[in-house]
CSV table of C-alpha atoms and ligand atoms in Angstrom, one decimal:
chain,number,residue,atom,x,y,z
A,1129,MET,CA,-29.6,6.3,2.6
A,1130,LYS,CA,-27.9,5.8,5.9
A,1131,SER,CA,-26.9,2.3,6.9
A,1132,HIS,CA,-26.7,0.4,9.7
A,1133,ILE,CA,-23.4,-0.8,10.8
A,1134,SER,CA,-22.5,-3.4,13.9
A,1135,THR,CA,-19.4,-4.0,14.5
A,1136,THR,CA,-17.1,-3.9,18.1
A,1137,ILE,CA,-15.2,-1.2,19.4
A,1138,ASN,CA,-12.2,-2.6,21.6
A,1139,GLY,CA,-14.3,-5.5,22.7
A,1140,ASP,CA,-17.7,-3.7,22.8
A,1141,SER,CA,-20.4,-4.5,20.4
A,1142,VAL,CA,-22.0,-1.0,19.4
A,1143,GLU,CA,-24.0,-0.4,16.4
A,1144,PHE,CA,-24.3,3.3,14.3
A,1145,LEU,CA,-26.4,5.0,11.7
A,1146,CYS,CA,-23.9,6.6,8.9
A,1147,GLU,CA,-24.0,7.9,6.0
A,1148,PRO,CA,-21.5,6.2,2.6
A,1149,SER,CA,-20.0,9.2,2.7
A,1150,GLN,CA,-19.3,9.8,6.5
A,1151,THR,CA,-15.0,9.0,7.0
A,1152,LEU,CA,-14.3,5.8,10.5
A,1153,LEU,CA,-13.0,9.1,11.5
A,1154,GLN,CA,-15.7,11.5,11.2
A,1155,VAL,CA,-18.5,8.8,12.9
A,1156,LEU,CA,-15.7,7.6,16.4
A,1157,ARG,CA,-15.7,11.2,16.6
A,1158,ASN,CA,-18.5,12.7,16.2
A,1159,ASP,CA,-21.7,10.1,15.8
A,1160,LEU,CA,-20.0,8.0,18.4
A,1161,GLY,CA,-18.8,10.8,21.1
A,1162,MET,CA,-15.5,9.1,20.8
A,1163,THR,CA,-13.0,11.6,20.6
A,1164,GLY,CA,-10.1,10.4,21.4
A,1165,THR,CA,-9.2,9.7,18.3
A,1166,LYS,CA,-7.4,13.3,16.7
A,1167,GLU,CA,-8.2,14.7,13.6
A,1168,GLY,CA,-4.9,16.2,12.5
A,1169,CYS,CA,-5.1,16.4,7.9
A,1170,GLY,CA,-8.4,14.0,7.8
A,1171,SER,CA,-5.9,13.2,4.5
A,1172,GLY,CA,-4.3,10.0,5.4
A,1173,ASP,CA,-0.8,12.0,5.7
A,1174,CYS,CA,-0.5,12.6,9.7
A,1175,GLY,CA,-2.2,9.6,11.5
A,1176,ALA,CA,-3.2,11.4,14.1
A,1177,CYS,CA,-6.6,9.2,13.4
A,1178,SER,CA,-4.8,5.9,14.0
A,1179,VAL,CA,-6.9,3.2,15.3
A,1180,ILE,CA,-6.5,-0.8,15.0
A,1181,PHE,CA,-8.4,-2.2,12.3
A,1182,ASP,CA,-8.6,-6.6,11.9
A,1183,GLY,CA,-5.6,-6.2,13.6
A,1184,GLU,CA,-4.2,-3.9,11.1
A,1185,LEU,CA,-2.9,-0.7,12.2
A,1186,VAL,CA,-5.2,2.2,9.8
A,1187,CYS,CA,-6.1,6.3,9.3
A,1188,ALA,CA,-9.5,6.3,10.5
A,1189,CYS,CA,-10.1,9.1,7.9
A,1190,LEU,CA,-8.6,6.5,4.7
A,1191,VAL,CA,-11.6,3.5,6.3
A,1192,LEU,CA,-15.9,4.4,5.6
A,1193,GLY,CA,-17.8,4.0,8.2
A,1194,VAL,CA,-19.6,1.6,6.4
A,1195,GLU,CA,-16.4,-0.6,5.9
A,1196,ALA,CA,-17.0,-0.8,9.9
A,1197,GLN,CA,-20.2,-3.9,9.4
A,1198,GLY,CA,-18.3,-6.4,11.5
A,1199,ALA,CA,-15.2,-5.1,11.7
A,1200,ALA,CA,-13.5,-5.1,15.3
A,1201,ILE,CA,-11.8,-1.7,16.3
A,1202,GLU,CA,-9.2,-0.8,18.5
A,1203,THR,CA,-8.9,2.8,19.9
A,1204,VAL,CA,-7.0,4.4,21.8
A,1205,GLU,CA,-9.8,4.9,24.5
A,1206,GLY,CA,-9.5,1.0,24.7
A,1207,VAL,CA,-5.8,1.0,25.9
A,1208,ALA,CA,-5.9,2.0,29.3
A,1209,ALA,CA,-7.5,-0.7,31.6
A,1210,HIS,CA,-10.6,1.3,33.0
A,1211,ASP,CA,-7.8,3.8,35.5
A,1212,GLN,CA,-4.9,1.9,34.9
A,1213,LEU,CA,-2.9,3.6,32.0
A,1214,HIS,CA,-1.0,1.6,30.1
A,1215,VAL,CA,2.6,0.9,29.5
A,1216,ILE,CA,3.2,3.4,26.8
A,1217,GLN,CA,0.9,5.6,28.6
A,1218,GLU,CA,2.5,6.4,31.3
A,1219,LYS,CA,5.7,6.8,29.4
A,1220,PHE,CA,4.5,9.4,27.0
A,1221,LEU,CA,3.7,10.6,30.6
A,1222,GLU,CA,7.5,10.0,32.2
A,1223,HIS,CA,9.3,10.8,29.2
A,1224,ALA,CA,7.5,14.1,28.1
A,1225,ALA,CA,7.3,12.7,25.2
A,1226,LEU,CA,4.1,15.1,24.6
A,1227,GLN,CA,3.0,19.1,23.9
A,1228,CYS,CA,0.0,20.0,22.9
A,1229,GLY,CA,-1.0,16.4,22.4
A,1230,ILE,CA,-3.0,16.3,19.2
A,1231,CYS,CA,-0.4,13.3,18.0
A,1232,THR,CA,-0.6,11.6,20.6
A,1233,PRO,CA,-3.4,8.9,20.6
A,1234,GLY,CA,-2.5,8.0,17.2
A,1235,LEU,CA,1.3,7.9,18.8
A,1236,ILE,CA,-0.6,5.6,21.4
A,1237,VAL,CA,-2.0,3.4,19.1
A,1238,SER,CA,0.9,3.3,17.1
A,1239,THR,CA,3.6,2.2,19.2
A,1240,LYS,CA,0.4,-0.4,20.6
A,1241,ALA,CA,0.4,-1.7,17.0
A,1242,LEU,CA,4.4,-1.8,17.0
A,1243,LEU,CA,5.2,-3.7,20.2
A,1244,GLU,CA,2.6,-5.9,19.4
A,1245,GLU,CA,4.1,-7.0,16.0
A,1246,ASN,CA,8.0,-6.2,17.6
A,1247,PRO,CA,8.4,-5.9,21.1
A,1248,SER,CA,12.4,-5.3,20.5
A,1249,PRO,CA,12.6,-3.2,18.0
A,1250,THR,CA,15.6,-1.2,17.3
A,1251,GLU,CA,15.5,2.8,17.2
A,1252,ALA,CA,15.7,2.3,13.9
A,1253,GLU,CA,13.1,0.8,13.4
A,1254,ALA,CA,10.6,2.4,15.8
A,1255,ARG,CA,11.6,5.2,14.1
A,1256,TYR,CA,10.0,3.6,10.8
A,1257,PHE,CA,7.2,1.8,12.4
A,1258,LEU,CA,5.7,5.4,13.7
A,1259,ALA,CA,7.3,7.7,10.6
A,1260,GLY,CA,3.8,8.2,9.6
A,1261,ASN,CA,3.0,9.9,12.9
A,1262,LEU,CA,3.2,13.2,12.4
A,1263,CYS,CA,4.4,15.3,15.4
A,1264,ARG,CA,4.7,19.0,15.0
A,1265,CYS,CA,6.0,19.8,18.8
A,1266,THR,CA,8.2,17.4,20.4
A,1267,GLY,CA,10.6,17.1,17.6
A,1268,TYR,CA,9.8,13.4,17.9
A,1269,ASP,CA,13.4,12.9,20.5
A,1270,LYS,CA,11.0,12.3,23.5
A,1271,ILE,CA,8.7,10.1,21.5
A,1272,ILE,CA,11.3,7.8,21.1
A,1273,LYS,CA,12.8,7.8,24.1
A,1274,ALA,CA,9.3,6.6,25.8
A,1275,VAL,CA,8.6,4.5,22.9
A,1276,MET,CA,12.5,2.4,23.6
A,1277,ASP,CA,11.6,2.7,27.4
A,1278,ALA,CA,7.8,0.9,26.8
A,1279,ALA,CA,9.5,-1.4,24.8
A,1280,ALA,CA,12.0,-2.7,27.3
A,1281,THR,CA,9.6,-2.0,30.1
A,1282,MET,CA,6.9,-4.5,28.8
A,1283,ARG,CA,9.6,-7.0,27.8
A,1284,GLN,CA,10.6,-7.2,31.1
A,1285,GLY,CA,7.1,-8.0,32.6
A,1286,ALA,CA,6.6,-10.3,30.4
B,817,MET,CA,-17.4,14.0,0.1
B,818,VAL,CA,-20.1,13.7,-2.7
B,819,ALA,CA,-23.7,12.3,-2.3
B,820,LEU,CA,-22.6,7.6,-2.2
B,821,THR,CA,-24.4,4.7,-2.2
B,822,TYR,CA,-22.8,1.9,-1.4
B,823,HIS,CA,-22.7,-1.8,-1.6
B,824,ALA,CA,-20.0,-4.9,-0.4
B,825,PRO,CA,-21.6,-7.8,-2.4
B,826,ASP,CA,-20.3,-11.1,-1.5
B,827,SER,CA,-19.8,-12.7,-4.6
B,828,LEU,CA,-18.4,-12.3,-8.3
B,829,GLU,CA,-21.3,-12.5,-9.7
B,830,GLU,CA,-23.3,-9.9,-7.3
B,831,ALA,CA,-20.7,-7.7,-7.7
B,832,VAL,CA,-20.6,-7.6,-11.9
B,833,GLN,CA,-24.3,-7.3,-11.7
B,834,LEU,CA,-24.2,-4.6,-9.9
B,835,LEU,CA,-21.7,-2.6,-12.3
B,836,SER,CA,-23.6,-3.5,-15.4
B,837,THR,CA,-27.3,-2.4,-14.2
B,838,ALA,CA,-25.2,0.7,-12.0
B,839,ARG,CA,-27.2,4.0,-13.1
B,840,GLN,CA,-24.5,6.4,-11.4
B,841,PRO,CA,-20.5,6.3,-12.5
B,842,VAL,CA,-18.8,3.4,-10.4
B,843,LYS,CA,-16.2,3.3,-8.4
B,844,LEU,CA,-14.7,0.5,-6.9
B,845,LEU,CA,-13.3,1.2,-3.3
B,846,SER,CA,-10.2,-1.5,-2.5
B,847,GLY,CA,-8.0,0.0,0.5
B,848,GLY,CA,-9.4,3.2,-0.1
B,849,THR,CA,-6.2,5.3,0.7
B,850,ASP,CA,-6.5,6.7,-2.9
B,851,LEU,CA,-10.1,6.6,-4.2
B,852,ILE,CA,-10.8,8.2,0.4
B,853,ILE,CA,-9.0,11.2,-0.5
B,854,GLN,CA,-10.0,11.5,-5.0
B,855,MET,CA,-13.2,11.7,-3.0
B,856,GLN,CA,-13.4,14.1,-1.0
B,857,GLY,CA,-11.5,16.4,-3.9
B,858,LEU,CA,-12.3,15.7,-7.4
B,859,ILE,CA,-14.9,13.8,-8.2
B,860,GLN,CA,-17.8,16.0,-7.2
B,861,ASP,CA,-21.2,13.9,-8.9
B,862,GLU,CA,-22.7,11.3,-7.3
B,863,ARG,CA,-21.3,8.4,-7.2
B,864,LEU,CA,-21.8,3.3,-6.4
B,865,VAL,CA,-18.6,2.5,-4.6
B,866,VAL,CA,-18.6,-1.3,-4.6
B,867,ASP,CA,-16.4,-2.2,-1.8
B,868,VAL,CA,-14.8,-5.8,-3.6
B,869,LYS,CA,-12.6,-6.0,-0.3
B,870,LYS,CA,-15.4,-9.3,0.6
B,871,ILE,CA,-15.6,-11.0,-2.2
B,872,PRO,CA,-14.0,-14.4,-1.9
B,873,GLY,CA,-10.2,-13.8,-2.8
B,874,MET,CA,-9.7,-11.0,-2.7
B,875,ARG,CA,-7.9,-11.1,-0.1
B,876,ALA,CA,-5.4,-13.9,-0.1
B,877,ALA,CA,-2.3,-15.2,-1.6
B,878,ASP,CA,-2.1,-19.0,-2.4
B,879,TRP,CA,0.1,-20.5,-4.4
B,880,MET,CA,-0.7,-22.0,-8.0
B,881,GLU,CA,1.0,-24.7,-9.6
B,882,ASP,CA,2.9,-22.2,-12.3
B,883,HIS,CA,2.4,-19.5,-10.4
B,884,LEU,CA,1.1,-16.9,-7.7
B,885,ARG,CA,-2.3,-15.8,-7.3
B,886,LEU,CA,-2.3,-12.5,-5.7
B,887,GLY,CA,-6.0,-10.8,-4.6
B,888,PRO,CA,-6.0,-7.7,-5.5
B,889,SER,CA,-7.5,-6.5,-2.3
B,890,MET,CA,-4.5,-8.1,0.1
B,891,SER,CA,-2.8,-5.3,2.5
B,892,CYS,CA,0.1,-4.1,1.8
B,893,ALA,CA,1.0,-4.9,5.7
B,894,GLN,CA,-0.7,-8.6,4.5
B,895,PHE,CA,1.3,-8.8,1.6
B,896,THR,CA,4.8,-7.3,3.1
B,897,LYS,CA,5.2,-10.0,5.7
B,898,ARG,CA,4.6,-12.9,3.9
B,899,GLN,CA,8.4,-14.3,3.7
B,900,ASP,CA,7.2,-16.9,0.9
B,901,ILE,CA,6.7,-14.9,-1.8
B,902,GLN,CA,9.5,-12.0,-0.5
B,903,ALA,CA,11.5,-15.0,-0.9
B,904,VAL,CA,10.0,-15.9,-4.7
B,905,PHE,CA,10.0,-11.8,-6.0
B,906,PRO,CA,11.9,-9.7,-3.4
B,907,GLY,CA,11.7,-6.9,-6.3
B,908,LEU,CA,7.7,-6.7,-5.9
B,909,VAL,CA,7.9,-7.4,-2.0
B,910,GLU,CA,9.9,-4.4,-1.6
B,911,ALA,CA,7.9,-2.2,-4.3
B,912,ALA,CA,4.9,-2.2,-1.9
B,913,TYR,CA,7.0,-1.8,1.3
B,914,LEU,CA,7.6,1.6,-0.1
B,915,ILE,CA,4.0,2.4,-0.4
B,916,GLY,CA,2.8,4.8,2.4
B,917,SER,CA,2.9,4.8,6.0
B,918,THR,CA,2.3,1.8,8.3
B,919,GLN,CA,-0.8,3.1,8.7
B,920,VAL,CA,-1.4,3.2,4.7
B,921,GLN,CA,0.5,-0.5,4.0
B,922,GLY,CA,-1.9,-1.8,6.6
B,923,ARG,CA,-5.0,-0.9,4.0
B,924,ALA,CA,-3.4,0.2,0.4
B,925,SER,CA,-3.3,-3.1,-1.8
B,926,ILE,CA,-1.8,-4.3,-5.1
B,927,GLY,CA,-4.9,-4.4,-6.6
B,928,GLY,CA,-5.9,-0.9,-6.0
B,929,ASN,CA,-2.2,0.9,-7.1
B,930,LEU,CA,-2.7,-1.0,-10.3
B,931,CYS,CA,-5.7,0.2,-10.6
B,932,ASN,CA,-5.8,3.7,-9.7
B,933,ALA,CA,-3.1,3.6,-12.3
B,934,SER,CA,-0.6,6.1,-10.7
B,935,PRO,CA,1.9,7.2,-13.0
B,936,ALA,CA,4.8,6.9,-10.5
B,937,ALA,CA,2.8,3.5,-8.6
B,938,ASP,CA,5.4,1.6,-6.8
B,939,THR,CA,4.0,-2.3,-8.0
B,940,ILE,CA,3.6,-1.6,-10.9
B,941,PRO,CA,7.1,-1.7,-12.6
B,942,ALA,CA,7.7,-4.8,-10.1
B,943,LEU,CA,5.1,-6.6,-11.8
B,944,ILE,CA,5.4,-5.3,-15.4
B,945,VAL,CA,8.5,-7.4,-14.7
B,946,ASN,CA,7.5,-10.4,-13.0
B,947,ARG,CA,5.2,-11.0,-16.5
B,948,ALA,CA,2.6,-10.4,-13.9
B,949,ALA,CA,-1.7,-11.0,-15.4
B,950,CYS,CA,-4.7,-9.5,-14.5
B,951,LEU,CA,-7.2,-11.6,-15.1
B,952,ILE,CA,-10.5,-9.3,-15.4
B,953,GLN,CA,-14.4,-10.9,-15.0
B,954,GLY,CA,-17.1,-9.1,-17.0
B,955,LEU,CA,-21.3,-9.7,-17.6
B,956,ASN,CA,-19.5,-11.9,-20.6
B,957,GLY,CA,-16.7,-13.8,-18.2
B,958,THR,CA,-13.9,-13.4,-17.9
B,959,ARG,CA,-10.3,-12.2,-19.3
B,960,ARG,CA,-6.7,-11.9,-18.7
B,961,VAL,CA,-4.0,-8.6,-19.5
B,962,ASN,CA,-1.1,-8.4,-19.1
B,963,VAL,CA,0.4,-5.4,-16.8
B,964,GLU,CA,1.7,-3.5,-18.6
B,965,ASP,CA,-1.2,-3.7,-21.1
B,966,PHE,CA,-3.2,-3.7,-18.8
B,967,LEU,CA,-2.9,0.6,-18.5
B,968,THR,CA,-4.1,3.3,-20.7
B,969,GLY,CA,-3.2,6.8,-19.5
B,970,VAL,CA,-2.9,8.9,-16.5
B,971,GLY,CA,-4.7,7.2,-13.9
B,972,GLN,CA,-6.5,4.9,-16.4
B,973,GLN,CA,-6.6,1.7,-17.5
B,974,CYS,CA,-8.2,-1.0,-19.5
B,975,LEU,CA,-11.7,-1.5,-17.2
B,976,ALA,CA,-15.2,-1.6,-19.1
B,977,SER,CA,-17.9,-0.2,-16.9
B,978,ASP,CA,-18.9,-4.1,-16.1
B,979,GLU,CA,-15.3,-4.7,-15.3
B,980,LEU,CA,-13.2,-5.9,-11.8
B,981,LEU,CA,-10.0,-7.0,-11.5
B,982,VAL,CA,-10.0,-10.6,-10.0
B,983,ALA,CA,-6.7,-11.9,-9.7
B,984,ILE,CA,-3.0,-10.7,-10.7
B,985,GLU,CA,-1.4,-13.3,-12.1
B,986,VAL,CA,2.0,-13.9,-11.5
B,987,PRO,CA,3.7,-16.8,-12.9
B,988,ASN,CA,6.7,-18.2,-10.9
B,989,PRO,CA,9.9,-17.2,-12.3
B,990,ALA,CA,12.1,-20.0,-14.4
B,991,ALA,CA,15.6,-20.7,-12.3
B,992,ARG,CA,17.6,-18.6,-11.5
B,993,THR,CA,15.4,-15.3,-12.0
B,994,ARG,CA,15.0,-13.0,-9.2
B,995,ASP,CA,13.4,-8.9,-8.8
B,996,ALA,CA,14.4,-5.5,-7.5
B,997,TYR,CA,12.8,-3.0,-7.8
B,998,LEU,CA,14.2,0.0,-6.2
B,999,ARG,CA,13.3,4.4,-6.8
B,1000,PHE,CA,14.1,8.4,-6.0
B,1001,ILE,CA,12.6,10.1,-3.1
B,1002,PRO,CA,14.0,13.7,-2.6
B,1003,ARG,CA,13.5,12.5,0.8
B,1004,THR,CA,13.8,9.4,2.5
B,1005,GLU,CA,10.9,8.0,3.8
B,1006,MET,CA,6.6,8.6,2.3
B,1007,ASP,CA,7.2,9.8,-0.8
B,1008,ILE,CA,5.9,9.8,-4.2
B,1009,ALA,CA,8.1,8.0,-7.0
B,1010,VAL,CA,10.1,10.3,-8.9
B,1011,ALA,CA,11.6,8.3,-11.0
B,1012,GLY,CA,11.4,3.9,-10.6
B,1013,ALA,CA,13.4,1.1,-12.3
B,1014,ALA,CA,12.4,-2.9,-11.5
B,1015,VAL,CA,14.6,-5.1,-13.0
B,1016,SER,CA,14.1,-9.2,-13.5
B,1017,VAL,CA,17.6,-10.9,-14.3
B,1018,THR,CA,18.3,-15.5,-15.6
B,1019,LEU,CA,21.7,-16.2,-15.0
B,1020,ASP,CA,23.0,-19.3,-16.0
B,1021,ASP,CA,26.2,-21.4,-13.8
B,1022,THR,CA,28.7,-19.1,-14.9
B,1023,GLY,CA,26.7,-15.5,-14.1
B,1024,VAL,CA,25.7,-14.9,-17.9
B,1025,CYS,CA,21.7,-13.4,-18.0
B,1026,THR,CA,20.0,-15.7,-20.7
B,1027,ASN,CA,16.8,-13.4,-20.1
B,1028,ALA,CA,15.5,-10.5,-18.3
B,1029,ARG,CA,13.1,-7.9,-18.2
B,1030,VAL,CA,13.3,-4.0,-17.4
B,1031,ALA,CA,10.1,-1.6,-16.7
B,1032,ILE,CA,10.6,1.6,-15.7
B,1033,GLY,CA,8.1,3.9,-13.6
B,1034,ALA,CA,7.0,8.5,-13.0
B,1035,VAL,CA,8.4,9.1,-16.1
B,1036,ALA,CA,6.0,8.5,-18.4
B,1037,PRO,CA,2.0,8.6,-19.0
B,1038,THR,CA,2.4,4.6,-17.5
B,1039,ALA,CA,5.2,2.2,-16.5
B,1040,ILE,CA,6.7,1.1,-19.3
B,1041,LEU,CA,8.6,-2.1,-20.4
B,1042,VAL,CA,11.9,-1.5,-21.4
B,1043,PRO,CA,12.7,-4.2,-24.3
B,1044,SER,CA,16.2,-2.3,-25.4
B,1045,ALA,CA,17.2,-2.1,-22.1
B,1046,ALA,CA,16.9,-6.1,-21.0
B,1047,ASP,CA,17.9,-6.2,-24.5
B,1048,ALA,CA,20.9,-4.5,-23.6
B,1049,LEU,CA,22.4,-7.3,-20.3
B,1050,ILE,CA,21.0,-10.2,-22.3
B,1051,GLY,CA,24.2,-12.4,-23.1
B,1052,THR,CA,26.8,-10.2,-21.0
B,1053,LYS,CA,27.5,-10.7,-17.4
B,1054,LEU,CA,25.9,-7.9,-16.5
B,1055,GLU,CA,29.7,-5.8,-16.6
B,1056,ASP,CA,29.6,-2.1,-16.4
B,1057,ASP,CA,29.3,-0.9,-20.6
B,1058,ALA,CA,26.7,-3.6,-20.2
B,1059,LEU,CA,24.9,-1.7,-17.1
B,1060,LEU,CA,25.7,1.3,-18.5
B,1061,ALA,CA,24.1,0.4,-21.6
B,1062,ALA,CA,20.5,-1.0,-20.2
B,1063,ALA,CA,21.1,2.4,-18.1
B,1064,ALA,CA,21.1,4.6,-22.0
B,1065,ALA,CA,17.6,2.8,-22.6
B,1066,SER,CA,15.8,3.6,-19.7
B,1067,SER,CA,16.4,7.1,-20.3
B,1068,GLN,CA,15.9,6.8,-23.8
B,1069,ALA,CA,13.0,5.2,-23.7
B,1070,ALA,CA,12.3,7.5,-20.6
B,1071,ASN,CA,9.5,10.2,-21.2
B,1072,PRO,CA,8.9,12.4,-18.0
B,1073,ILE,CA,7.7,15.3,-17.0
B,1074,SER,CA,9.3,18.3,-14.9
B,1075,ASP,CA,6.9,19.3,-12.0
B,1076,ARG,CA,8.1,20.6,-8.7
B,1077,ARG,CA,9.6,17.0,-7.6
B,1078,GLY,CA,12.5,16.6,-10.6
B,1079,THR,CA,12.9,17.8,-14.2
B,1080,VAL,CA,13.0,16.0,-17.0
B,1081,GLU,CA,16.9,16.1,-17.4
B,1082,PHE,CA,16.7,14.0,-14.2
B,1083,ARG,CA,14.9,12.2,-13.8
B,1084,ARG,CA,16.0,10.4,-17.4
B,1085,HIS,CA,19.0,10.7,-15.9
B,1086,VAL,CA,18.2,8.7,-12.9
B,1087,VAL,CA,16.1,6.2,-14.0
B,1088,GLY,CA,19.0,4.9,-15.9
B,1089,VAL,CA,21.0,5.0,-12.7
B,1090,LEU,CA,18.4,3.2,-11.3
B,1091,THR,CA,18.3,0.3,-13.9
B,1092,LYS,CA,21.8,-0.2,-13.4
B,1093,ARG,CA,21.9,-0.7,-9.4
B,1094,ALA,CA,18.1,-2.3,-9.6
B,1095,ALA,CA,20.0,-5.2,-11.9
B,1096,LYS,CA,23.0,-5.5,-10.0
B,1097,ILE,CA,20.7,-6.1,-7.0
B,1098,ALA,CA,18.2,-8.6,-9.2
B,1099,ALA,CA,22.2,-10.3,-10.7
B,1100,ASN,CA,23.2,-10.8,-7.2
B,1101,ARG,CA,20.3,-11.9,-5.4
B,1102,VAL,CA,20.7,-14.7,-8.2
B,1103,GLY,CA,23.8,-15.2,-6.9
B,1104,ALA,CA,22.2,-15.7,-3.8
B,1105,LEU,CA,20.3,-18.5,-4.1
C,2309,FES,S1,-5.8,12.9,10.5
C,2309,FES,FE1,-6.5,10.9,9.1
C,2309,FES,S2,-4.2,10.8,8.6
C,2309,FES,FE2,-4.4,13.0,10.2
C,2310,FES,S1,2.5,17.1,20.6
C,2310,FES,FE1,1.5,18.9,19.5
C,2310,FES,S2,2.2,17.8,17.1
C,2310,FES,FE2,3.2,15.9,19.0
């Protein structure tokens, strides 16, 4: 039997019907058409599905859709302010920190969570925090450069 | 995934009621980082999922008069950020910090780690050395079970079908007592323990160990308390021969399997080394008080 769920996604109230067996990732992508959040593994290993759930960075594939009742969720679609890219997104572009792009939305969301928690991470702290976001293309170096540059730029802006 | 019915009771009474009247097999949902994967694969038939996170107190951690009352569903991310807990139980916090990625930490809980009862669960040896107990609620009231007795086998604990874990109680440590946890994994981060050891030591003013607890993980069907390793430490100043004796006792107590991550011989050896090193770290922590 489908459950009726009321939640908040990127600040908007959202209602949906879902089976208890659906993950939040399936609901986002298949039912709500929010395909920015990617599925890499579906088993909590790759971080492509990273979203912020009640203030906590989580894998959307490890949350049931029904658990979203009353929650506040932030996805990659909420990172940019309308047409204005977020500094993190600009820095990923500037440093060419992506190739196929499957890992990128997860990394953008995770980097946002990192910099909200720790605006001045060391490179080691950034690598540790982002260790749950796998990238099979870039070798991570450009990603880390983009993250460190975004952190520095955001500190200046603040 | 298998067919599920989902309930998120907001009281303990309602939860126990649901558990005791369920017609299908029940799965208790806490952080879901193990359960959701299991439901995608291993489990084939229908399940009633009871999400325990909305029950008051399940995600809190509060200091009571003589113990820390830990809500089983508090996320590892919340738990490891608690400086007050880190100051008193650094070994328990470091064990929780080793579980999974940042994303997994955002959901995974200590109660879930405990009830999932993996032989390799990182927090379990650290709970055992800290004399933690499980507060269990069922149809006929509550009972307390020490963590080392809570576990009954690989993936198994002693919860009856009408019962759930409502709190983990960790007694305030005695004066000059600290803990430590170490594990071995083949890479630097995000892996499952091949062997793990937690140690808690109490030292007097002259540095003599007056009390100790040693527990080892991933080297037997459940994490186990090793009194012989603790005895090797008690009465000593943790000199090299005492540490070696404790290491030998842990190796002796281990009953591991060989698999692709480690052989029996390797696991036996390494759990001794971890015991020795964790004892030193715990003692240094007492020294720094
Ligand atoms: S799709 Fe969720 S972690 Fe890979
Ligand atoms: S750019 Fe392809 S996975 Fe990272």
